[in-house]
Structures are given as structure tokens and as C-alpha cells.
PDB file of C-alpha atoms in Angstrom:
ATOM      1  CA  MET A  12      40.513  35.935 -45.603  1.00 54.00           C
ATOM      2  CA  ASP A  13      37.349  38.259 -46.007  1.00 74.00           C
ATOM      3  CA  PHE A  14      33.326  37.662 -47.782  1.00 86.00           C
ATOM      4  CA  LYS A  15      35.173  40.142 -50.785  1.00 88.00           C
ATOM      5  CA  GLU A  16      37.873  37.955 -51.421  1.00 89.00           C
ATOM      6  CA  LEU A  17      34.968  35.015 -51.612  1.00 91.00           C
ATOM      7  CA  GLU A  18      32.443  37.046 -54.130  1.00 91.00           C
ATOM      8  CA  TYR A  19      35.641  37.658 -55.979  1.00 92.00           C
ATOM      9  CA  ILE A  20      36.111  34.383 -56.715  1.00 91.00           C
ATOM     10  CA  LEU A  21      32.804  33.093 -57.315  1.00 92.00           C
ATOM     11  CA  VAL A  22      32.525  35.918 -59.400  1.00 93.00           C
ATOM     12  CA  ILE A  23      35.644  35.167 -62.377  1.00 92.00           C
ATOM     13  CA  ALA A  24      34.388  31.827 -61.964  1.00 93.00           C
ATOM     14  CA  ARG A  25      31.052  32.912 -63.600  1.00 93.00           C
ATOM     15  CA  GLU A  26      32.549  35.768 -66.056  1.00 93.00           C
ATOM     16  CA  LYS A  27      35.334  32.452 -66.754  1.00 93.00           C
ATOM     17  CA  SER A  28      36.774  36.591 -67.582  1.00 93.00           C
ATOM     18  CA  ILE A  29      39.377  38.406 -65.193  1.00 92.00           C
ATOM     19  CA  SER A  30      37.750  41.400 -67.551  1.00 92.00           C
ATOM     20  CA  ARG A  31      34.366  40.209 -67.373  1.00 92.00           C
ATOM     21  CA  ALA A  32      34.464  39.541 -63.879  1.00 92.00           C
ATOM     22  CA  ALA A  33      36.687  43.366 -63.392  1.00 92.00           C
ATOM     23  CA  GLU A  34      33.691  45.040 -65.422  1.00 92.00           C
ATOM     24  CA  HIS A  35      30.995  43.200 -63.139  1.00 90.00           C
ATOM     25  CA  LEU A  36      32.941  43.897 -60.198  1.00 90.00           C
ATOM     26  CA  TYR A  37      33.709  47.944 -61.027  1.00 90.00           C
ATOM     27  CA  MET A  38      37.349  47.484 -60.439  1.00 91.00           C
ATOM     28  CA  SER A  39      39.759  47.467 -62.708  1.00 93.00           C
ATOM     29  CA  GLN A  40      41.284  45.017 -64.136  1.00 91.00           C
ATOM     30  CA  PRO A  41      44.756  44.464 -63.308  1.00 93.00           C
ATOM     31  CA  ALA A  42      43.594  45.162 -59.620  1.00 93.00           C
ATOM     32  CA  LEU A  43      41.345  41.951 -60.275  1.00 91.00           C
ATOM     33  CA  SER A  44      44.262  40.234 -61.726  1.00 92.00           C
ATOM     34  CA  ARG A  45      47.096  41.170 -58.577  1.00 93.00           C
ATOM     35  CA  PHE A  46      44.204  39.863 -56.117  1.00 91.00           C
ATOM     36  CA  LEU A  47      43.532  36.539 -57.357  1.00 93.00           C
ATOM     37  CA  LEU A  48      48.297  36.406 -57.643  1.00 93.00           C
ATOM     38  CA  LYS A  49      48.238  37.255 -54.171  1.00 93.00           C
ATOM     39  CA  LEU A  50      45.042  34.849 -53.515  1.00 91.00           C
ATOM     40  CA  GLU A  51      46.915  32.166 -55.264  1.00 91.00           C
ATOM     41  CA  SER A  52      50.840  32.936 -53.660  1.00 93.00           C
ATOM     42  CA  ARG A  53      49.041  32.474 -49.962  1.00 92.00           C
ATOM     43  CA  LEU A  54      47.395  29.793 -50.291  1.00 92.00           C
ATOM     44  CA  GLY A  55      49.875  28.005 -52.781  1.00 94.00           C
ATOM     45  CA  VAL A  56      48.086  26.660 -55.309  1.00 93.00           C
ATOM     46  CA  GLU A  57      46.613  27.495 -58.039  1.00 93.00           C
ATOM     47  CA  LEU A  58      42.498  28.531 -58.286  1.00 93.00           C
ATOM     48  CA  PHE A  59      42.235  28.222 -61.587  1.00 93.00           C
ATOM     49  CA  ILE A  60      43.768  27.193 -65.313  1.00 92.00           C
ATOM     50  CA  ARG A  61      44.394  29.719 -67.541  1.00 89.00           C
ATOM     51  CA  LYS A  62      43.458  27.645 -71.341  1.00 87.00           C
ATOM     52  CA  ASN A  63      42.542  29.928 -74.802  1.00 85.00           C
ATOM     53  CA  ARG A  64      41.643  33.247 -72.961  1.00 84.00           C
ATOM     54  CA  GLN A  65      39.789  31.255 -69.778  1.00 91.00           C
ATOM     55  CA  TYR A  66      40.098  31.386 -66.574  1.00 92.00           C
ATOM     56  CA  LEU A  67      38.594  27.858 -65.514  1.00 94.00           C
ATOM     57  CA  PRO A  68      38.882  26.026 -61.801  1.00 93.00           C
ATOM     58  CA  SER A  69      41.583  23.553 -61.481  1.00 93.00           C
ATOM     59  CA  GLN A  70      40.727  20.696 -58.734  1.00 94.00           C
ATOM     60  CA  ALA A  71      41.982  23.143 -55.915  1.00 94.00           C
ATOM     61  CA  GLY A  72      39.471  25.448 -57.365  1.00 91.00           C
ATOM     62  CA  GLU A  73      37.075  23.169 -57.370  1.00 94.00           C
ATOM     63  CA  LEU A  74      37.022  23.101 -53.689  1.00 94.00           C
ATOM     64  CA  TYR A  75      37.574  26.908 -52.958  1.00 93.00           C
ATOM     65  CA  LEU A  76      33.880  27.134 -54.907  1.00 93.00           C
ATOM     66  CA  ASP A  77      31.913  24.672 -53.006  1.00 94.00           C
ATOM     67  CA  MET A  78      33.483  26.719 -49.677  1.00 93.00           C
ATOM     68  CA  ALA A  79      33.138  30.300 -50.226  1.00 91.00           C
ATOM     69  CA  ARG A  80      29.118  28.883 -51.991  1.00 92.00           C
ATOM     70  CA  LYS A  81      28.294  27.741 -48.558  1.00 93.00           C
ATOM     71  CA  ILE A  82      30.240  30.222 -45.965  1.00 92.00           C
ATOM     72  CA  LEU A  83      28.049  32.890 -48.375  1.00 90.00           C
ATOM     73  CA  GLY A  84      24.966  30.540 -47.951  1.00 90.00           C
ATOM     74  CA  THR A  85      25.653  30.785 -44.037  1.00 91.00           C
ATOM     75  CA  LYS A  86      26.368  34.501 -43.769  1.00 88.00           C
ATOM     76  CA  GLN A  87      23.052  35.436 -45.692  1.00 87.00           C
ATOM     77  CA  GLU A  88      21.199  33.369 -43.778  1.00 87.00           C
ATOM     78  CA  PHE A  89      22.878  34.973 -40.712  1.00 87.00           C
ATOM     79  CA  ASP A  90      21.464  38.283 -42.537  1.00 84.00           C
ATOM     80  CA  MET A  91      17.962  37.971 -43.048  1.00 82.00           C
ATOM     81  CA  GLN A  92      18.040  36.030 -39.917  1.00 78.00           C
ATOM     82  CA  LEU A  93      19.599  39.470 -38.269  1.00 77.00           C
ATOM     83  CA  LYS A  94      17.830  41.425 -39.366  1.00 73.00           C
ATOM     84  CA  GLN A  95      14.476  39.684 -38.174  1.00 68.00           C
ATOM     85  CA  LEU A  96      15.672  40.029 -35.369  1.00 67.00           C
ATOM     86  CA  LEU A  97      16.253  44.125 -35.224  1.00 64.00           C
ATOM     87  CA  GLU A  98      13.266  43.868 -36.925  1.00 61.00           C
ATOM     88  CA  SER A  99      11.303  42.514 -33.904  1.00 61.00           C
ATOM     89  CA  SER A 100      12.859  44.076 -31.078  1.00 62.00           C
ATOM     90  CA  ARG A 101      11.091  47.138 -31.132  1.00 70.00           C
ATOM     91  CA  GLY A 102       6.930  47.671 -32.098  1.00 80.00           C
ATOM     92  CA  SER A 103       3.827  45.532 -30.786  1.00 85.00           C
ATOM     93  CA  VAL A 104       1.677  42.234 -30.922  1.00 89.00           C
ATOM     94  CA  SER A 105      -2.543  42.353 -30.553  1.00 93.00           C
ATOM     95  CA  PHE A 106      -4.526  40.062 -29.365  1.00 96.00           C
ATOM     96  CA  GLY A 107      -6.999  39.131 -27.213  1.00 96.00           C
ATOM     97  CA  ILE A 108      -7.023  35.757 -24.406  1.00 95.00           C
ATOM     98  CA  THR A 109      -9.662  34.911 -22.683  1.00 90.00           C
ATOM     99  CA  PRO A 110     -10.622  35.678 -18.667  1.00 87.00           C
ATOM    100  CA  GLY A 111     -10.224  33.119 -16.795  1.00 84.00           C
ATOM    101  CA  ARG A 112      -6.764  32.489 -19.066  1.00 88.00           C
ATOM    102  CA  ALA A 113      -5.954  35.812 -18.956  1.00 92.00           C
ATOM    103  CA  ARG A 114      -5.359  35.669 -15.162  1.00 89.00           C
ATOM    104  CA  THR A 115      -3.663  31.656 -14.565  1.00 89.00           C
ATOM    105  CA  ILE A 116      -1.493  31.873 -18.340  1.00 93.00           C
ATOM    106  CA  LEU A 117      -0.983  35.890 -18.279  1.00 95.00           C
ATOM    107  CA  PRO A 118       0.879  35.994 -15.316  1.00 94.00           C
ATOM    108  CA  LEU A 119       3.505  33.353 -15.363  1.00 93.00           C
ATOM    109  CA  VAL A 120       4.425  34.479 -19.649  1.00 95.00           C
ATOM    110  CA  ILE A 121       4.665  38.230 -19.490  1.00 95.00           C
ATOM    111  CA  PRO A 122       7.285  39.222 -17.424  1.00 95.00           C
ATOM    112  CA  ALA A 123       9.180  36.215 -19.098  1.00 94.00           C
ATOM    113  CA  PHE A 124       8.530  37.821 -22.732  1.00 93.00           C
ATOM    114  CA  HIS A 125       9.949  40.651 -22.112  1.00 92.00           C
ATOM    115  CA  GLN A 126      13.056  40.226 -19.971  1.00 91.00           C
ATOM    116  CA  GLN A 127      13.473  38.220 -24.133  1.00 88.00           C
ATOM    117  CA  TYR A 128      11.797  41.557 -25.901  1.00 88.00           C
ATOM    118  CA  PRO A 129      11.899  44.556 -22.894  1.00 86.00           C
ATOM    119  CA  ASN A 130      10.627  47.205 -25.836  1.00 83.00           C
ATOM    120  CA  PHE A 131       7.781  45.173 -27.231  1.00 87.00           C
ATOM    121  CA  ASP A 132       4.363  46.350 -26.390  1.00 89.00           C
ATOM    122  CA  LEU A 133       1.833  43.553 -25.984  1.00 92.00           C
ATOM    123  CA  ASN A 134      -1.866  44.838 -26.222  1.00 94.00           C
ATOM    124  CA  VAL A 135      -4.123  42.968 -25.138  1.00 96.00           C
ATOM    125  CA  PHE A 136      -7.491  42.147 -25.291  1.00 96.00           C
ATOM    126  CA  GLU A 137      -9.954  39.731 -22.804  1.00 94.00           C
ATOM    127  CA  GLU A 138     -12.815  38.883 -24.000  1.00 91.00           C
ATOM    128  CA  ASP A 139     -15.253  36.198 -24.464  1.00 87.00           C
ATOM    129  CA  VAL A 140     -15.204  34.168 -27.055  1.00 86.00           C
ATOM    130  CA  GLU A 141     -17.230  36.003 -29.859  1.00 86.00           C
ATOM    131  CA  THR A 142     -15.830  38.287 -29.221  1.00 91.00           C
ATOM    132  CA  LEU A 143     -12.363  37.769 -29.858  1.00 92.00           C
ATOM    133  CA  GLU A 144     -13.304  35.543 -33.577  1.00 89.00           C
ATOM    134  CA  GLN A 145     -15.059  39.147 -33.875  1.00 92.00           C
ATOM    135  CA  TYR A 146     -11.912  40.986 -33.391  1.00 94.00           C
ATOM    136  CA  LEU A 147      -9.770  38.252 -35.984  1.00 92.00           C
ATOM    137  CA  LYS A 148     -12.793  39.410 -38.149  1.00 90.00           C
ATOM    138  CA  GLU A 149     -12.387  43.350 -38.315  1.00 91.00           C
ATOM    139  CA  GLY A 150      -8.584  42.990 -37.818  1.00 91.00           C
ATOM    140  CA  LYS A 151      -8.569  44.437 -34.170  1.00 94.00           C
ATOM    141  CA  ILE A 152      -5.899  41.830 -33.030  1.00 95.00           C
ATOM    142  CA  GLU A 153      -3.537  39.649 -34.340  1.00 94.00           C
ATOM    143  CA  ALA A 154      -4.354  36.438 -32.188  1.00 95.00           C
ATOM    144  CA  ALA A 155      -6.653  35.107 -30.080  1.00 95.00           C
ATOM    145  CA  PHE A 156      -5.697  31.811 -27.441  1.00 95.00           C
ATOM    146  CA  LEU A 157      -8.795  29.988 -26.752  1.00 90.00           C
ATOM    147  CA  THR A 158      -9.793  26.705 -26.048  1.00 89.00           C
ATOM    148  CA  MET A 159     -11.172  24.662 -29.057  1.00 83.00           C
ATOM    149  CA  SER A 160     -12.630  21.368 -29.405  1.00 73.00           C
ATOM    150  CA  PRO A 161     -14.824  19.473 -32.261  1.00 59.00           C
ATOM    151  CA  LYS A 162     -17.821  20.284 -30.428  1.00 54.00           C
ATOM    152  CA  THR A 163     -17.362  23.982 -30.190  1.00 52.00           C
ATOM    153  CA  GLU A 164     -15.418  24.751 -33.003  1.00 55.00           C
ATOM    154  CA  PRO A 165     -15.066  28.688 -34.456  1.00 52.00           C
ATOM    155  CA  GLU A 166     -15.767  29.271 -38.524  1.00 52.00           C
ATOM    156  CA  SER A 167     -12.829  26.711 -39.394  1.00 55.00           C
ATOM    157  CA  GLY A 168     -13.083  28.938 -43.439  1.00 68.00           C
ATOM    158  CA  ARG A 169     -11.132  31.836 -42.293  1.00 78.00           C
ATOM    159  CA  PHE A 170      -9.305  31.223 -39.354  1.00 88.00           C
ATOM    160  CA  ARG A 171      -6.565  28.818 -38.454  1.00 90.00           C
ATOM    161  CA  TYR A 172      -5.464  27.090 -35.662  1.00 91.00           C
ATOM    162  CA  GLU A 173      -2.370  26.183 -33.445  1.00 92.00           C
ATOM    163  CA  ARG A 174      -2.048  23.632 -30.268  1.00 92.00           C
ATOM    164  CA  ILE A 175      -0.288  24.781 -27.746  1.00 93.00           C
ATOM    165  CA  PHE A 176      -1.205  22.497 -25.335  1.00 92.00           C
ATOM    166  CA  ARG A 177      -4.257  19.932 -24.941  1.00 90.00           C
ATOM    167  CA  GLU A 178      -5.633  19.959 -21.635  1.00 91.00           C
ATOM    168  CA  GLU A 179      -8.727  17.399 -20.153  1.00 92.00           C
ATOM    169  CA  VAL A 180     -11.530  18.707 -18.852  1.00 94.00           C
ATOM    170  CA  ILE A 181     -12.972  17.324 -15.433  1.00 95.00           C
ATOM    171  CA  LEU A 182     -15.928  17.772 -12.924  1.00 97.00           C
ATOM    172  CA  CYS A 183     -14.849  19.715  -9.612  1.00 97.00           C
ATOM    173  CA  ALA A 184     -16.656  18.810  -5.855  1.00 97.00           C
ATOM    174  CA  ALA A 185     -15.603  19.183  -2.949  1.00 96.00           C
ATOM    175  CA  ARG A 186     -13.721  17.552  -0.749  1.00 95.00           C
ATOM    176  CA  GLY A 187     -15.279  15.199   1.569  1.00 93.00           C
ATOM    177  CA  SER A 188     -18.305  15.634  -0.683  1.00 93.00           C
ATOM    178  CA  GLY A 189     -18.429  11.773  -0.834  1.00 93.00           C
ATOM    179  CA  TYR A 190     -17.902  10.894  -4.659  1.00 95.00           C
ATOM    180  CA  SER A 191     -14.032   9.850  -4.305  1.00 94.00           C
ATOM    181  CA  MET A 192     -16.024   6.421  -3.050  1.00 95.00           C
ATOM    182  CA  LEU A 193     -17.999   6.200  -5.187  1.00 96.00           C
ATOM    183  CA  ALA A 194     -14.808   7.309  -8.195  1.00 96.00           C
ATOM    184  CA  GLU A 195     -11.654   4.254  -9.736  1.00 94.00           C
ATOM    185  CA  ASP A 196      -8.880   4.665 -10.639  1.00 94.00           C
ATOM    186  CA  ARG A 197      -7.485   3.035 -14.361  1.00 93.00           C
ATOM    187  CA  ARG A 198      -4.320   4.005 -15.894  1.00 90.00           C
ATOM    188  CA  ASP A 199      -5.318   5.591 -18.807  1.00 88.00           C
ATOM    189  CA  ARG A 200      -6.596   9.098 -16.648  1.00 93.00           C
ATOM    190  CA  ARG A 201      -5.034  11.339 -14.284  1.00 91.00           C
ATOM    191  CA  TYR A 202      -7.703  11.750 -12.136  1.00 95.00           C
ATOM    192  CA  PRO A 203      -9.879   9.731 -10.146  1.00 96.00           C
ATOM    193  CA  TRP A 204     -12.956   7.842 -12.903  1.00 96.00           C
ATOM    194  CA  LEU A 205     -16.633   9.627 -11.960  1.00 96.00           C
ATOM    195  CA  ASP A 206     -19.498   7.198 -13.912  1.00 96.00           C
ATOM    196  CA  LEU A 207     -21.349  11.118 -14.192  1.00 96.00           C
ATOM    197  CA  ARG A 208     -24.918  10.083 -13.956  1.00 95.00           C
ATOM    198  CA  LEU A 209     -23.808   9.784 -10.406  1.00 96.00           C
ATOM    199  CA  ALA A 210     -23.936  13.383  -9.842  1.00 95.00           C
ATOM    200  CA  GLU A 211     -27.354  14.279 -11.511  1.00 95.00           C
ATOM    201  CA  HIS A 212     -28.785  15.167  -8.241  1.00 95.00           C
ATOM    202  CA  GLU A 213     -27.163  17.791  -7.736  1.00 96.00           C
ATOM    203  CA  VAL A 214     -26.636  21.787  -8.894  1.00 97.00           C
ATOM    204  CA  PHE A 215     -24.284  21.163 -11.835  1.00 97.00           C
ATOM    205  CA  LEU A 216     -22.232  25.237 -12.025  1.00 97.00           C
ATOM    206  CA  LEU A 217     -21.829  25.832 -15.586  1.00 96.00           C
ATOM    207  CA  LEU A 218     -20.221  28.800 -16.860  1.00 93.00           C
ATOM    208  CA  LYS A 219     -22.493  30.903 -19.216  1.00 91.00           C
ATOM    209  CA  LYS A 220     -22.943  29.928 -22.809  1.00 87.00           C
ATOM    210  CA  ASN A 221     -21.190  32.295 -24.171  1.00 82.00           C
ATOM    211  CA  MET A 222     -18.076  31.591 -22.350  1.00 85.00           C
ATOM    212  CA  ARG A 223     -16.549  28.167 -24.147  1.00 85.00           C
ATOM    213  CA  LEU A 224     -16.457  26.278 -20.940  1.00 89.00           C
ATOM    214  CA  GLY A 225     -20.209  27.113 -20.998  1.00 91.00           C
ATOM    215  CA  GLN A 226     -21.353  25.738 -24.098  1.00 89.00           C
ATOM    216  CA  PHE A 227     -17.982  22.801 -23.617  1.00 91.00           C
ATOM    217  CA  SER A 228     -20.034  21.855 -19.992  1.00 93.00           C
ATOM    218  CA  GLU A 229     -23.696  21.922 -21.901  1.00 93.00           C
ATOM    219  CA  GLU A 230     -22.823  19.569 -24.912  1.00 91.00           C
ATOM    220  CA  ILE A 231     -20.958  17.085 -21.710  1.00 93.00           C
ATOM    221  CA  LEU A 232     -24.226  17.024 -20.307  1.00 95.00           C
ATOM    222  CA  ARG A 233     -25.928  16.202 -23.658  1.00 93.00           C
ATOM    223  CA  GLU A 234     -23.621  13.425 -24.286  1.00 92.00           C
ATOM    224  CA  HIS A 235     -24.615  12.049 -20.905  1.00 94.00           C
ATOM    225  CA  GLN A 236     -28.647  13.021 -20.904  1.00 94.00           C
ATOM    226  CA  MET A 237     -28.540  14.927 -18.735  1.00 95.00           C
ATOM    227  CA  HIS A 238     -31.121  17.239 -16.904  1.00 95.00           C
ATOM    228  CA  PRO A 239     -29.700  19.071 -13.811  1.00 96.00           C
ATOM    229  CA  ARG A 240     -30.820  21.688 -12.060  1.00 96.00           C
ATOM    230  CA  ILE A 241     -28.221  24.346 -13.813  1.00 96.00           C
ATOM    231  CA  MET A 242     -27.016  27.927 -12.658  1.00 97.00           C
ATOM    232  CA  ARG A 243     -24.972  30.304 -14.419  1.00 96.00           C
ATOM    233  CA  LEU A 244     -22.083  32.211 -13.981  1.00 95.00           C
ATOM    234  CA  SER A 245     -19.466  34.727 -14.976  1.00 91.00           C
ATOM    235  CA  SER A 246     -17.020  33.078 -13.288  1.00 90.00           C
ATOM    236  CA  ILE A 247     -14.466  29.539 -12.658  1.00 92.00           C
ATOM    237  CA  ASP A 248     -13.211  30.894  -9.627  1.00 92.00           C
ATOM    238  CA  THR A 249     -16.977  32.453  -8.618  1.00 95.00           C
ATOM    239  CA  ALA A 250     -18.101  28.671  -9.597  1.00 95.00           C
ATOM    240  CA  LEU A 251     -14.954  26.686  -7.864  1.00 96.00           C
ATOM    241  CA  ALA A 252     -15.614  28.751  -4.006  1.00 96.00           C
ATOM    242  CA  LEU A 253     -19.722  27.787  -4.476  1.00 97.00           C
ATOM    243  CA  VAL A 254     -18.368  24.120  -4.761  1.00 97.00           C
ATOM    244  CA  ALA A 255     -15.319  24.255  -1.786  1.00 96.00           C
ATOM    245  CA  GLN A 256     -18.589  25.718   0.401  1.00 95.00           C
ATOM    246  CA  GLN A 257     -20.311  22.514  -0.949  1.00 94.00           C
ATOM    247  CA  TYR A 258     -22.612  24.060  -2.734  1.00 95.00           C
ATOM    248  CA  GLY A 259     -23.306  21.820  -5.994  1.00 96.00           C
ATOM    249  CA  ILE A 260     -20.766  21.436  -7.865  1.00 97.00           C
ATOM    250  CA  ALA A 261     -18.887  22.591 -11.822  1.00 97.00           C
ATOM    251  CA  PHE A 262     -16.920  21.409 -14.477  1.00 96.00           C
ATOM    252  CA  ALA A 263     -13.238  23.064 -14.601  1.00 94.00           C
ATOM    253  CA  SER A 264     -10.413  22.685 -17.351  1.00 92.00           C
ATOM    254  CA  SER A 265      -7.572  20.482 -15.256  1.00 91.00           C
ATOM    255  CA  PHE A 266      -4.897  23.637 -16.067  1.00 90.00           C
ATOM    256  CA  ARG A 267      -2.390  24.842 -13.552  1.00 86.00           C
ATOM    257  CA  MET A 268      -5.401  22.993 -10.978  1.00 89.00           C
ATOM    258  CA  GLU A 269      -3.514  21.798  -8.556  1.00 87.00           C
ATOM    259  CA  ASP A 270      -2.480  25.362  -8.348  1.00 86.00           C
ATOM    260  CA  HIS A 271      -5.569  27.597  -8.155  1.00 89.00           C
ATOM    261  CA  GLN A 272      -6.821  29.129  -4.783  1.00 89.00           C
ATOM    262  CA  GLN A 273      -9.295  26.871  -3.683  1.00 91.00           C
ATOM    263  CA  ALA A 274      -7.639  23.377  -5.529  1.00 91.00           C
ATOM    264  CA  ARG A 275      -6.994  22.080  -1.468  1.00 93.00           C
ATOM    265  CA  GLU A 276     -11.388  22.347  -0.920  1.00 95.00           C
ATOM    266  CA  LEU A 277     -11.365  20.075  -3.613  1.00 96.00           C
ATOM    267  CA  GLU A 278     -11.864  16.789  -5.032  1.00 96.00           C
ATOM    268  CA  LEU A 279     -11.225  16.458  -8.860  1.00 96.00           C
ATOM    269  CA  PHE A 280     -12.279  13.412 -11.401  1.00 97.00           C
ATOM    270  CA  SER A 281     -12.286  12.961 -14.608  1.00 96.00           C
ATOM    271  CA  ILE A 282     -15.796  11.766 -16.894  1.00 95.00           C
ATOM    272  CA  GLY A 283     -16.650  10.390 -20.023  1.00 92.00           C
ATOM    273  CA  GLU A 284     -16.229   6.690 -21.328  1.00 90.00           C
ATOM    274  CA  GLN A 285     -13.357   8.666 -22.936  1.00 88.00           C
ATOM    275  CA  VAL A 286     -11.557  11.220 -22.310  1.00 86.00           C
ATOM    276  CA  THR A 287     -12.627  14.774 -22.199  1.00 86.00           C
ATOM    277  CA  ASP A 288     -10.733  16.923 -23.537  1.00 87.00           C
ATOM    278  CA  TRP A 289      -9.592  19.919 -25.715  1.00 88.00           C
ATOM    279  CA  ASP A 290      -7.168  22.118 -26.882  1.00 91.00           C
ATOM    280  CA  PHE A 291      -5.473  25.908 -25.772  1.00 92.00           C
ATOM    281  CA  VAL A 292      -5.445  26.827 -29.191  1.00 93.00           C
ATOM    282  CA  ALA A 293      -4.081  30.324 -30.266  1.00 94.00           C
ATOM    283  CA  VAL A 294      -6.015  31.760 -33.273  1.00 94.00           C
ATOM    284  CA  PHE A 295      -4.956  33.638 -36.744  1.00 93.00           C
ATOM    285  CA  GLN A 296      -6.538  34.587 -39.852  1.00 90.00           C
ATOM    286  CA  LYS A 297      -5.883  32.119 -42.149  1.00 87.00           C
ATOM    287  CA  ASP A 298      -2.942  34.546 -44.702  1.00 86.00           C
ATOM    288  CA  TYR A 299      -1.223  35.857 -41.007  1.00 89.00           C
ATOM    289  CA  ALA A 300       1.985  35.718 -40.574  1.00 87.00           C
ATOM    290  CA  VAL A 301       2.914  35.255 -36.631  1.00 89.00           C
ATOM    291  CA  LYS A 302       5.984  37.636 -36.278  1.00 84.00           C
ATOM    292  CA  GLY A 303       9.144  36.342 -34.242  1.00 85.00           C
ATOM    293  CA  PRO A 304       8.011  38.281 -30.498  1.00 88.00           C
ATOM    294  CA  LEU A 305       4.324  36.099 -30.778  1.00 91.00           C
ATOM    295  CA  ARG A 306       6.078  33.102 -31.867  1.00 92.00           C
ATOM    296  CA  TYR A 307       7.436  33.499 -29.038  1.00 92.00           C
ATOM    297  CA  LEU A 308       4.939  34.287 -26.606  1.00 94.00           C
ATOM    298  CA  MET A 309       3.394  30.584 -28.360  1.00 95.00           C
ATOM    299  CA  LYS A 310       5.955  29.518 -26.901  1.00 95.00           C
ATOM    300  CA  LEU A 311       6.646  30.405 -23.416  1.00 95.00           C
ATOM    301  CA  MET A 312       3.107  29.260 -22.915  1.00 95.00           C
ATOM    302  CA  GLY A 313       3.409  26.104 -23.844  1.00 93.00           C
ATOM    303  CA  GLU A 314       6.197  26.068 -21.566  1.00 93.00           C
ATOM    304  CA  THR A 315       3.389  26.390 -18.428  1.00 89.00           C
ATOM    305  CA  VAL A 316       1.880  23.102 -18.362  1.00 82.00           C
ATOM    306  CA  VAL A 317       3.467  21.220 -15.644  1.00 63.00           C
TER     307      VAL A 317
END
């Protein structure tokens, strides 16, 4: 059996005529008649009943036609998927990501991405959230990867979002600071829970206001009606290094925090009466159709959560 054989039978059934089917298939009527007789001889059954100069499917013919439609439908789907794969084997994707996320996520996903798409180029832009949103508007990048909560949502009319994973925003203090003595174990929290107001006397090491964590940290302080001393920094790594040296406390994402170079010098706490969390998302323009390679990159990012 080959695919042409299936197509020939489907055309005969549709046209109900050998001559019209042959014309449609650009072959001679005798050649198509010989093909049908040979096939019916091989199967040992008639596929068509000749009645009033029409070719009508027999019971066996109906079975054959049902099988032919399924096989050709599967082949069509395969051809389409193969075409998409071949088209995506070479090309490029331009995306943006905030610097802190680039440091933690990209080393985990880019090597695996290039194993799957060795001839595909990734154009990476490490920028703050406002710059990434502007790049999306301008079409400079196809996607932006960033964190988002209802309190820090970018303009929703222009973009659409797909969540990659959800994570908790936690409080980091120096090991031995004494806060572990004041914290509570709660069943719904990953880390010991601490009343944030107990740390109001500390210096809070916040990221700058144009950074998503800096914006979210301010929202947390407002919710707790706190007005502590604040130091603004550009890097969460700098903030955590200072915390490890027993200077101040800082908010941070729980994402792979146990792997951070300062992890052994830190104590981690859940805060807030409700879990303080946000989403790591991919942001696109509303009408953007996500390419297969970019979808695979997003899948790899989702698998980095431990």
C-alpha cells in the first residue's frame, strides 16, 4: 500500500465515476480501471458496486475509505509538524530578561536549548523591566521574561502573559541574627514564618525602584505600615552579601535560594498573613504566535524550579 493508492480510492468514491476520477487524477481511464481491479484482486473483495454507471462503495469499500481517511489525515498532520520542525531548525529568537534572572536561569537552560536546536541563535537582552516592556512595544524582542504580581502588573491592554512558575518572596537575615527564635512553623509555609514588624529597626536593603523586586518590596512595607531605614542597591547579590555580613535584611525570591553562594550565611523566612508570592512569566505582544523553539525555552525554564 502507498499513499497514492489511498488517494485514488478516495477520489473514485467522491466522483462516483472512473472517468471523472481519472480526469481529476491526471491519468488515463484504463490505467485507473486496471489499478482498481488489481487492488480488489489483491484484497479478495470488491470495493465498489457498479450500479447505474456509478461506483458506490461496498461494505468493504466503506471500511477501506474510513481507513484511508484516517491514514491520510495522520500523514497530513505529520507533514505539517515536520515542516514546522524543519523551519525551526534554523533561525533566531530575540528575548529579554532581567539581569538577576539571567544569572540564575540562563546557565541552566541555554546549554540544553542548544542541544535541541544547535543551529538556532538566541539574542539575549538583559535589562530592567521598564526597558524590556519598551523593547516589546518596539518589536525589538519577541518575549520578555520577568516577575509579575497584581501589584506590579505592566499595562495589560498591550501584552499577554503566560506563567512559567510561581515563587515566594521571602525575607533574608544573617544566620545567628536571632530571628529564628521568634519565627513560627506553619504548615502552609515553606520557611519559618516571621512577623515582619519585628524587624522594623533593621536597615532594609531594597533594590532600585526601576527593578521589579524593588517595587514589590515597597508594596510589602506599605502593607505592613512600616517605615524603616532603606538602602537602595542595584544587585540582589550585593544585598545578600551585606546581609551575610550582618548588615541589614533583604527581600529575595525563593527561586533556587538554597543554591545561592551566600545561602549558608543566611536564614530564610516566610512573611505576610497570606503567602507573599509572584509569578515568573513570559510576556508577549497580544497577537504574537509563539515559535516552537521559544516554547521549548519556556519549558526548560519551568523545569528549573526545585
